[in-house]
């Protein structure tokens, strides 16, 4: 349910509605809008007593939210959300490029790549310190040491850092070192992790699960937002299909689908989405054309020796060319880069 306040509602009237919601043991989520404030209600099981709220001072109307997901829906908030990642706005008119290696391998590697992607036009640096690998024998990441390296790369380049948390303890650490907590595809329905990220003071990059529907994807975002963290950026990174020419099938159609039902920003990961270096640039261009708010791209200075995801990592030179192309495409779509 959504309680829509009158345009001239006073702060006291808004607080009065919040208090009435909380007095029933439910949670109030004030959503300030350009025109007026609305207050989302979660935690209620049965029908909310709409007439009770409608009669409170300052209330315009009470409307039901029909989707299973509430707080992330456009019904709840009509305007696009803009999420700040270390001061970089995601979801506004500017396209946001996140780039860096799949995994943090060493200080040297991270600094080489960070400097190059910064020069090439990246706004945010990526790199995994905790890696979710299919094989327990594969490189698992440098852990906290990797987070320290990321912090050093941020210090040097000024780029905010996004990195993945594999578990609840990882969120504690990443909150301290990084600017954005990534939740990976395999963890999209790790509900205790989602809840913990919902209590974090840093924004969350939530990747779509390998086999999840749009509704499941948004319900996972709802877990985070319902805990009080409204700063969620969605990420399409490809889903499993019968395709035999790519690692995953990048479902670009989900971008406009998300935009029509949710106010959250969405970026696209063409690296995991294709698994192939030569497919990253064409799918990046397509992602921008289809309305993505940004891209997250794996870049390695020597992909053949990369400890993780070398085959899908592009070189810094390829990254430079890609950004040059995107700078031509962006204005056609009314975006800045
Ligand atoms: C990654 O970003 O390196 C990663 C492991 O992503 P995903 O969860 O999409 O596989
Ligand atoms: Mn990777």
Tab-separated table of C-alpha atoms and ligand atoms in Angstrom:
chain	number	residue	atom	x	y	z
A	1	UNK	CA	0.000	0.000	0.000
A	2	UNK	CA	1.089	3.518	-0.699
A	3	UNK	CA	-0.090	6.556	1.200
A	4	UNK	CA	0.159	9.582	-1.094
A	5	UNK	CA	0.444	12.886	0.773
A	6	UNK	CA	-0.984	16.175	-0.464
A	7	UNK	CA	1.471	18.500	-2.208
A	8	UNK	CA	1.379	20.956	0.691
A	9	UNK	CA	1.524	18.331	3.474
A	10	UNK	CA	3.629	19.518	6.417
A	11	UNK	CA	6.503	17.527	7.949
A	12	UNK	CA	4.298	17.006	11.044
A	13	UNK	CA	1.523	15.496	8.909
A	14	UNK	CA	4.018	13.155	7.249
A	15	UNK	CA	5.348	12.134	10.666
A	16	UNK	CA	1.775	11.565	11.849
A	17	UNK	CA	1.154	9.063	9.058
A	18	UNK	CA	4.472	7.312	9.771
A	19	UNK	CA	3.555	7.037	13.436
A	20	UNK	CA	0.126	5.572	12.570
A	21	UNK	CA	1.797	2.951	10.355
A	22	UNK	CA	4.388	2.056	12.991
A	23	UNK	CA	1.732	1.905	15.739
A	24	UNK	CA	0.298	-1.082	13.846
A	25	UNK	CA	3.672	-2.821	13.852
A	26	UNK	CA	4.291	-2.110	10.148
A	27	UNK	CA	7.187	-0.320	8.505
A	28	UNK	CA	6.885	3.153	6.952
A	29	UNK	CA	9.078	4.060	3.982
A	30	UNK	CA	8.858	7.773	3.144
A	31	UNK	CA	9.578	8.367	-0.554
A	32	UNK	CA	10.121	12.079	-1.254
A	33	UNK	CA	9.115	12.986	-4.803
A	34	UNK	CA	9.415	16.117	-6.914
A	35	UNK	CA	5.677	16.797	-6.581
A	36	UNK	CA	4.775	15.247	-3.248
A	37	UNK	CA	5.856	12.745	-0.627
A	38	UNK	CA	4.477	9.221	-0.623
A	39	UNK	CA	4.838	6.720	2.206
A	40	UNK	CA	5.156	3.041	1.387
A	41	UNK	CA	3.849	0.493	3.869
A	42	UNK	CA	5.461	-2.918	4.260
A	43	UNK	CA	5.004	-5.634	6.838
A	44	UNK	CA	1.216	-5.558	6.708
A	45	UNK	CA	-0.334	-8.969	6.103
A	46	UNK	CA	-3.962	-8.273	5.409
A	47	UNK	CA	-5.568	-5.314	3.702
A	48	UNK	CA	-4.471	-2.020	5.159
A	49	UNK	CA	-7.317	-0.070	6.642
A	50	UNK	CA	-7.297	2.442	3.804
A	51	UNK	CA	-10.093	4.641	5.211
A	52	UNK	CA	-8.202	5.096	8.500
A	53	UNK	CA	-5.170	6.471	6.652
A	54	UNK	CA	-7.256	8.476	4.213
A	55	UNK	CA	-8.766	10.412	7.079
A	56	UNK	CA	-5.373	11.432	8.526
A	57	UNK	CA	-4.364	15.084	8.023
A	58	UNK	CA	-2.334	15.754	4.863
A	59	UNK	CA	-3.263	12.492	3.123
A	60	UNK	CA	-4.434	12.698	-0.493
A	61	UNK	CA	-5.155	9.021	-1.177
A	62	UNK	CA	-4.204	5.445	-0.323
A	63	UNK	CA	-3.476	3.179	-3.272
A	64	UNK	CA	-2.710	-0.539	-3.391
A	65	UNK	CA	0.563	-1.697	-4.981
A	66	UNK	CA	-0.341	-4.609	-7.212
A	67	UNK	CA	3.104	-6.116	-7.872
A	68	UNK	CA	4.654	-8.614	-5.470
A	69	UNK	CA	7.598	-6.255	-5.174
A	70	UNK	CA	6.577	-2.989	-3.596
A	71	UNK	CA	9.346	-0.550	-2.700
A	72	UNK	CA	11.290	-1.094	-5.920
A	73	UNK	CA	8.205	-0.701	-8.122
A	74	UNK	CA	7.298	2.311	-10.234
A	75	UNK	CA	3.869	2.223	-8.646
A	76	UNK	CA	5.552	3.204	-5.403
A	77	UNK	CA	7.906	5.776	-6.974
A	78	UNK	CA	7.331	7.088	-10.485
A	79	UNK	CA	10.662	8.900	-10.925
A	80	UNK	CA	13.912	7.130	-11.787
A	81	UNK	CA	16.155	6.589	-8.784
A	82	UNK	CA	19.685	7.927	-8.932
A	83	UNK	CA	22.154	5.954	-6.827
A	84	UNK	CA	25.434	7.569	-5.842
A	85	UNK	CA	28.435	5.233	-5.893
A	86	UNK	CA	31.234	7.122	-4.170
A	87	UNK	CA	29.861	10.363	-5.647
A	88	UNK	CA	29.221	8.965	-9.148
A	89	UNK	CA	25.486	9.168	-9.944
A	90	UNK	CA	24.072	6.009	-11.530
A	91	UNK	CA	20.653	6.277	-13.177
A	92	UNK	CA	20.778	9.939	-14.179
A	93	UNK	CA	21.496	11.376	-17.638
A	94	UNK	CA	25.140	10.278	-17.475
A	95	UNK	CA	26.169	6.805	-18.590
A	96	UNK	CA	28.397	5.125	-16.031
A	97	UNK	CA	31.291	2.882	-17.003
A	98	UNK	CA	32.647	0.481	-14.384
A	99	UNK	CA	35.790	-1.332	-15.454
A	100	UNK	CA	38.666	-3.366	-14.092
A	101	UNK	CA	39.895	-6.916	-13.803
A	102	UNK	CA	37.696	-9.842	-12.810
A	103	UNK	CA	39.957	-10.479	-9.813
A	104	UNK	CA	42.466	-8.409	-7.897
A	105	UNK	CA	45.713	-10.335	-8.445
A	106	UNK	CA	48.414	-8.003	-7.143
A	107	UNK	CA	49.038	-4.324	-6.408
A	108	UNK	CA	50.963	-3.964	-9.682
A	109	UNK	CA	48.244	-5.565	-11.779
A	110	UNK	CA	45.512	-3.489	-10.157
A	111	UNK	CA	47.384	-0.206	-10.525
A	112	UNK	CA	48.259	-0.859	-14.181
A	113	UNK	CA	44.644	-1.647	-15.072
A	114	UNK	CA	43.179	1.099	-12.863
A	115	UNK	CA	45.341	3.792	-14.450
A	116	UNK	CA	44.508	2.616	-17.961
A	117	UNK	CA	40.739	2.402	-17.471
A	118	UNK	CA	40.717	5.780	-15.781
A	119	UNK	CA	42.547	7.287	-18.779
A	120	UNK	CA	40.125	5.453	-21.061
A	121	UNK	CA	37.099	7.056	-19.409
A	122	UNK	CA	35.928	4.694	-16.642
A	123	UNK	CA	34.061	6.243	-13.723
A	124	UNK	CA	34.202	3.338	-11.281
A	125	UNK	CA	36.799	0.639	-10.704
A	126	UNK	CA	35.841	-3.026	-10.387
A	127	UNK	CA	37.852	-5.992	-9.081
A	128	UNK	CA	36.996	-9.056	-7.028
A	129	UNK	CA	38.822	-9.769	-3.780
A	130	UNK	CA	36.514	-12.663	-2.924
A	131	UNK	CA	35.800	-14.747	-6.004
A	132	UNK	CA	32.849	-17.139	-6.417
A	133	UNK	CA	34.568	-19.846	-8.476
A	134	UNK	CA	32.878	-22.951	-9.861
A	135	UNK	CA	35.919	-25.008	-8.863
A	136	UNK	CA	37.255	-25.023	-5.302
A	137	UNK	CA	40.739	-25.425	-6.822
A	138	UNK	CA	40.540	-22.211	-8.861
A	139	UNK	CA	41.979	-18.889	-7.612
A	140	UNK	CA	39.644	-17.710	-4.858
A	141	UNK	CA	40.845	-14.109	-4.590
A	142	UNK	CA	43.214	-12.315	-2.234
A	143	UNK	CA	40.566	-11.605	0.417
A	144	UNK	CA	41.207	-8.646	2.706
A	145	UNK	CA	44.597	-8.078	1.069
A	146	UNK	CA	42.702	-7.585	-2.197
A	147	UNK	CA	40.454	-4.997	-0.548
A	148	UNK	CA	43.532	-3.085	0.618
A	149	UNK	CA	44.865	-3.117	-2.937
A	150	UNK	CA	41.534	-1.798	-4.235
A	151	UNK	CA	41.642	0.998	-1.657
A	152	UNK	CA	45.171	1.861	-2.834
A	153	UNK	CA	44.002	1.936	-6.465
A	154	UNK	CA	41.173	4.267	-5.488
A	155	UNK	CA	43.632	6.481	-3.640
A	156	UNK	CA	45.812	6.706	-6.724
A	157	UNK	CA	43.102	7.176	-9.379
A	158	UNK	CA	40.246	8.761	-7.445
A	159	UNK	CA	37.877	6.133	-8.876
A	160	UNK	CA	35.309	4.662	-6.448
A	161	UNK	CA	35.504	0.887	-6.063
A	162	UNK	CA	32.927	-1.891	-6.459
A	163	UNK	CA	33.742	-5.385	-5.212
A	164	UNK	CA	31.848	-8.575	-4.427
A	165	UNK	CA	30.766	-9.882	-1.039
A	166	UNK	CA	30.346	-13.649	-0.972
A	167	UNK	CA	28.878	-13.807	2.511
A	168	UNK	CA	27.688	-11.775	5.496
A	169	UNK	CA	31.217	-11.439	6.945
A	170	UNK	CA	32.407	-10.176	3.560
A	171	UNK	CA	29.897	-7.318	3.732
A	172	UNK	CA	31.419	-6.166	7.055
A	173	UNK	CA	34.840	-5.932	5.409
A	174	UNK	CA	33.726	-4.470	2.102
A	175	UNK	CA	31.732	-1.779	3.855
A	176	UNK	CA	34.999	-0.620	5.379
A	177	UNK	CA	37.170	-0.661	2.262
A	178	UNK	CA	34.957	-0.175	-0.809
A	179	UNK	CA	32.289	2.176	-2.169
A	180	UNK	CA	29.796	-0.383	-3.463
A	181	UNK	CA	28.940	-3.954	-2.455
A	182	UNK	CA	28.462	-6.343	-5.366
A	183	UNK	CA	26.181	-9.323	-4.861
A	184	UNK	CA	26.955	-11.897	-7.523
A	185	UNK	CA	24.678	-13.943	-9.746
A	186	UNK	CA	25.115	-17.084	-7.666
A	187	UNK	CA	24.117	-15.228	-4.518
A	188	UNK	CA	21.108	-13.366	-5.886
A	189	UNK	CA	18.814	-15.435	-3.699
A	190	UNK	CA	21.070	-15.701	-0.659
A	191	UNK	CA	18.480	-14.065	1.528
A	192	UNK	CA	20.608	-13.594	4.638
A	193	UNK	CA	23.239	-11.860	2.485
A	194	UNK	CA	20.559	-9.657	0.901
A	195	UNK	CA	19.253	-8.680	4.328
A	196	UNK	CA	22.742	-7.848	5.550
A	197	UNK	CA	23.378	-5.726	2.461
A	198	UNK	CA	20.078	-4.013	3.223
A	199	UNK	CA	21.528	-2.853	6.540
A	200	UNK	CA	24.769	-1.626	4.963
A	201	UNK	CA	25.593	2.031	4.579
A	202	UNK	CA	26.992	1.526	1.081
A	203	UNK	CA	25.134	1.064	-2.238
A	204	UNK	CA	24.630	-2.426	-3.630
A	205	UNK	CA	25.188	-3.728	-7.164
A	206	UNK	CA	22.824	-6.692	-7.459
A	207	UNK	CA	23.499	-9.100	-10.301
A	208	UNK	CA	20.743	-11.167	-11.842
A	209	UNK	CA	20.825	-14.873	-11.031
A	210	UNK	CA	21.714	-17.376	-13.743
A	211	UNK	CA	18.144	-18.599	-14.063
A	212	UNK	CA	16.014	-15.967	-12.459
A	213	UNK	CA	12.903	-14.308	-13.750
A	214	UNK	CA	12.382	-10.566	-13.732
A	215	UNK	CA	10.087	-10.929	-10.736
A	216	UNK	CA	12.646	-12.966	-8.766
A	217	UNK	CA	15.324	-10.396	-9.633
A	218	UNK	CA	13.196	-7.529	-8.347
A	219	UNK	CA	12.119	-9.475	-5.261
A	220	UNK	CA	15.801	-9.855	-4.363
A	221	UNK	CA	16.227	-6.099	-4.720
A	222	UNK	CA	13.140	-5.714	-2.538
A	223	UNK	CA	14.901	-7.689	0.245
A	224	UNK	CA	17.691	-5.122	0.301
A	225	UNK	CA	15.449	-2.070	0.086
A	226	UNK	CA	12.990	-3.393	2.681
A	227	UNK	CA	15.850	-3.382	5.214
A	228	UNK	CA	16.359	0.339	4.631
A	229	UNK	CA	19.073	0.478	1.963
A	230	UNK	CA	17.440	2.210	-1.009
A	231	UNK	CA	20.664	2.435	-3.000
A	232	UNK	CA	20.430	-0.586	-5.263
A	233	UNK	CA	21.723	-0.802	-8.828
A	234	UNK	CA	20.576	-3.828	-10.822
A	235	UNK	CA	22.895	-5.647	-13.224
A	236	UNK	CA	21.981	-7.900	-16.155
A	237	UNK	CA	24.882	-10.331	-16.653
A	238	UNK	CA	23.403	-13.031	-18.848
A	239	UNK	CA	21.276	-16.063	-18.135
A	240	UNK	CA	21.609	-19.763	-18.946
A	241	UNK	CA	20.203	-20.886	-22.262
A	242	UNK	CA	20.911	-23.489	-24.957
A	243	UNK	CA	23.271	-21.085	-26.700
A	244	UNK	CA	26.462	-22.884	-27.659
A	245	UNK	CA	28.421	-19.862	-28.812
A	246	UNK	CA	28.482	-17.798	-25.633
A	247	UNK	CA	29.025	-18.405	-21.930
A	248	UNK	CA	25.593	-16.960	-21.109
A	249	UNK	CA	22.826	-15.283	-23.061
A	250	UNK	CA	22.807	-11.568	-22.398
A	251	UNK	CA	19.132	-10.742	-21.950
A	252	UNK	CA	19.127	-7.131	-23.092
A	253	UNK	CA	15.341	-7.178	-23.293
A	254	UNK	CA	15.267	-7.155	-19.508
A	255	UNK	CA	16.545	-3.554	-19.503
A	256	UNK	CA	13.365	-1.935	-20.879
A	257	UNK	CA	11.330	-4.504	-18.933
A	258	UNK	CA	12.953	-3.351	-15.676
A	259	UNK	CA	12.543	0.293	-16.649
A	260	UNK	CA	8.810	-0.098	-17.134
A	261	UNK	CA	8.106	-1.651	-13.734
A	262	UNK	CA	10.916	-0.388	-11.471
A	263	UNK	CA	12.559	2.936	-10.675
A	264	UNK	CA	15.946	1.327	-9.949
A	265	UNK	CA	18.890	1.904	-12.289
A	266	UNK	CA	20.188	-1.058	-14.289
A	267	UNK	CA	23.625	-1.625	-15.782
A	268	UNK	CA	24.767	-4.393	-18.132
A	269	UNK	CA	27.745	-6.742	-17.820
A	270	UNK	CA	28.667	-7.840	-21.360
A	271	UNK	CA	31.765	-9.688	-20.082
A	272	UNK	CA	29.958	-12.419	-18.134
A	273	UNK	CA	27.027	-12.020	-20.499
A	274	UNK	CA	29.039	-13.345	-23.431
A	275	UNK	CA	32.198	-14.862	-21.967
A	276	UNK	CA	34.077	-13.877	-25.130
A	277	UNK	CA	36.388	-10.919	-25.575
A	278	UNK	CA	35.293	-10.235	-29.156
A	279	UNK	CA	31.619	-9.987	-28.152
A	280	UNK	CA	32.098	-7.426	-25.382
A	281	UNK	CA	32.190	-4.275	-27.541
A	282	UNK	CA	29.163	-5.096	-29.752
A	283	UNK	CA	27.015	-6.065	-26.761
A	284	UNK	CA	28.156	-2.962	-24.846
A	285	UNK	CA	26.991	-0.787	-27.722
A	286	UNK	CA	23.682	-2.642	-27.815
A	287	UNK	CA	23.233	-2.317	-24.044
A	288	UNK	CA	23.569	1.453	-24.270
A	289	UNK	CA	21.157	1.529	-27.214
A	290	UNK	CA	18.560	-0.423	-25.260
A	291	UNK	CA	18.619	2.047	-22.362
A	292	UNK	CA	21.073	0.675	-19.812
A	293	UNK	CA	22.313	3.222	-17.274
A	294	UNK	CA	25.851	1.938	-17.557
A	295	UNK	CA	28.189	-0.984	-18.115
A	296	UNK	CA	30.482	-3.112	-16.009
A	297	UNK	CA	33.350	-4.451	-18.078
A	298	UNK	CA	36.269	-6.760	-17.304
A	299	UNK	CA	39.588	-5.308	-18.458
A	300	UNK	CA	43.029	-6.908	-17.993
A	301	UNK	CA	46.393	-5.628	-19.228
A	302	UNK	CA	47.458	-9.187	-20.104
A	303	UNK	CA	44.279	-11.286	-20.387
A	304	UNK	CA	46.155	-14.455	-21.314
A	305	UNK	CA	47.765	-14.594	-17.878
A	306	UNK	CA	44.647	-13.484	-15.936
A	307	UNK	CA	43.892	-15.659	-12.907
A	308	UNK	CA	40.162	-15.394	-13.560
A	309	UNK	CA	37.973	-14.800	-16.630
A	310	UNK	CA	40.840	-14.080	-19.057
A	311	UNK	CA	38.877	-15.178	-22.171
A	312	UNK	CA	36.228	-12.507	-21.602
A	313	UNK	CA	38.570	-9.730	-20.460
A	314	UNK	CA	39.305	-7.001	-22.981
A	315	UNK	CA	42.627	-5.177	-23.173
A	316	UNK	CA	42.994	-1.513	-22.203
A	317	UNK	CA	43.366	-0.635	-25.921
A	318	UNK	CA	40.072	-2.381	-26.706
A	319	UNK	CA	38.504	-0.517	-23.797
A	320	UNK	CA	39.693	2.821	-25.214
A	321	UNK	CA	38.114	2.059	-28.587
A	322	UNK	CA	34.889	0.933	-26.980
A	323	UNK	CA	34.491	4.119	-24.937
A	324	UNK	CA	35.200	6.186	-28.072
A	325	UNK	CA	32.318	4.381	-29.814
A	326	UNK	CA	30.017	4.777	-26.818
A	327	UNK	CA	30.701	8.514	-26.769
A	328	UNK	CA	29.220	8.690	-30.249
A	329	UNK	CA	26.207	6.549	-29.411
A	330	UNK	CA	25.279	8.146	-26.070
A	331	UNK	CA	24.094	11.569	-27.385
A	332	UNK	CA	21.758	9.902	-29.909
A	333	UNK	CA	19.944	8.465	-26.887
A	334	UNK	CA	20.019	11.675	-24.913
A	335	UNK	CA	22.716	10.385	-22.574
A	336	UNK	CA	26.001	11.950	-21.615
A	337	UNK	CA	29.361	10.238	-21.590
B	1	LIG	C1	32.195	-11.034	-11.424
B	1	LIG	O1	31.694	-9.900	-11.537
B	1	LIG	O2	33.402	-11.254	-11.570
B	1	LIG	C2	31.286	-12.183	-11.196
B	1	LIG	C3	31.701	-13.293	-10.611
B	1	LIG	O3	30.040	-11.964	-11.687
B	1	LIG	P1	28.738	-12.898	-11.730
B	1	LIG	O4	28.239	-12.978	-10.336
B	1	LIG	O5	27.831	-12.143	-12.652
B	1	LIG	O6	29.145	-14.239	-12.290
B	2	LIG	MN1	34.517	-12.363	-13.657
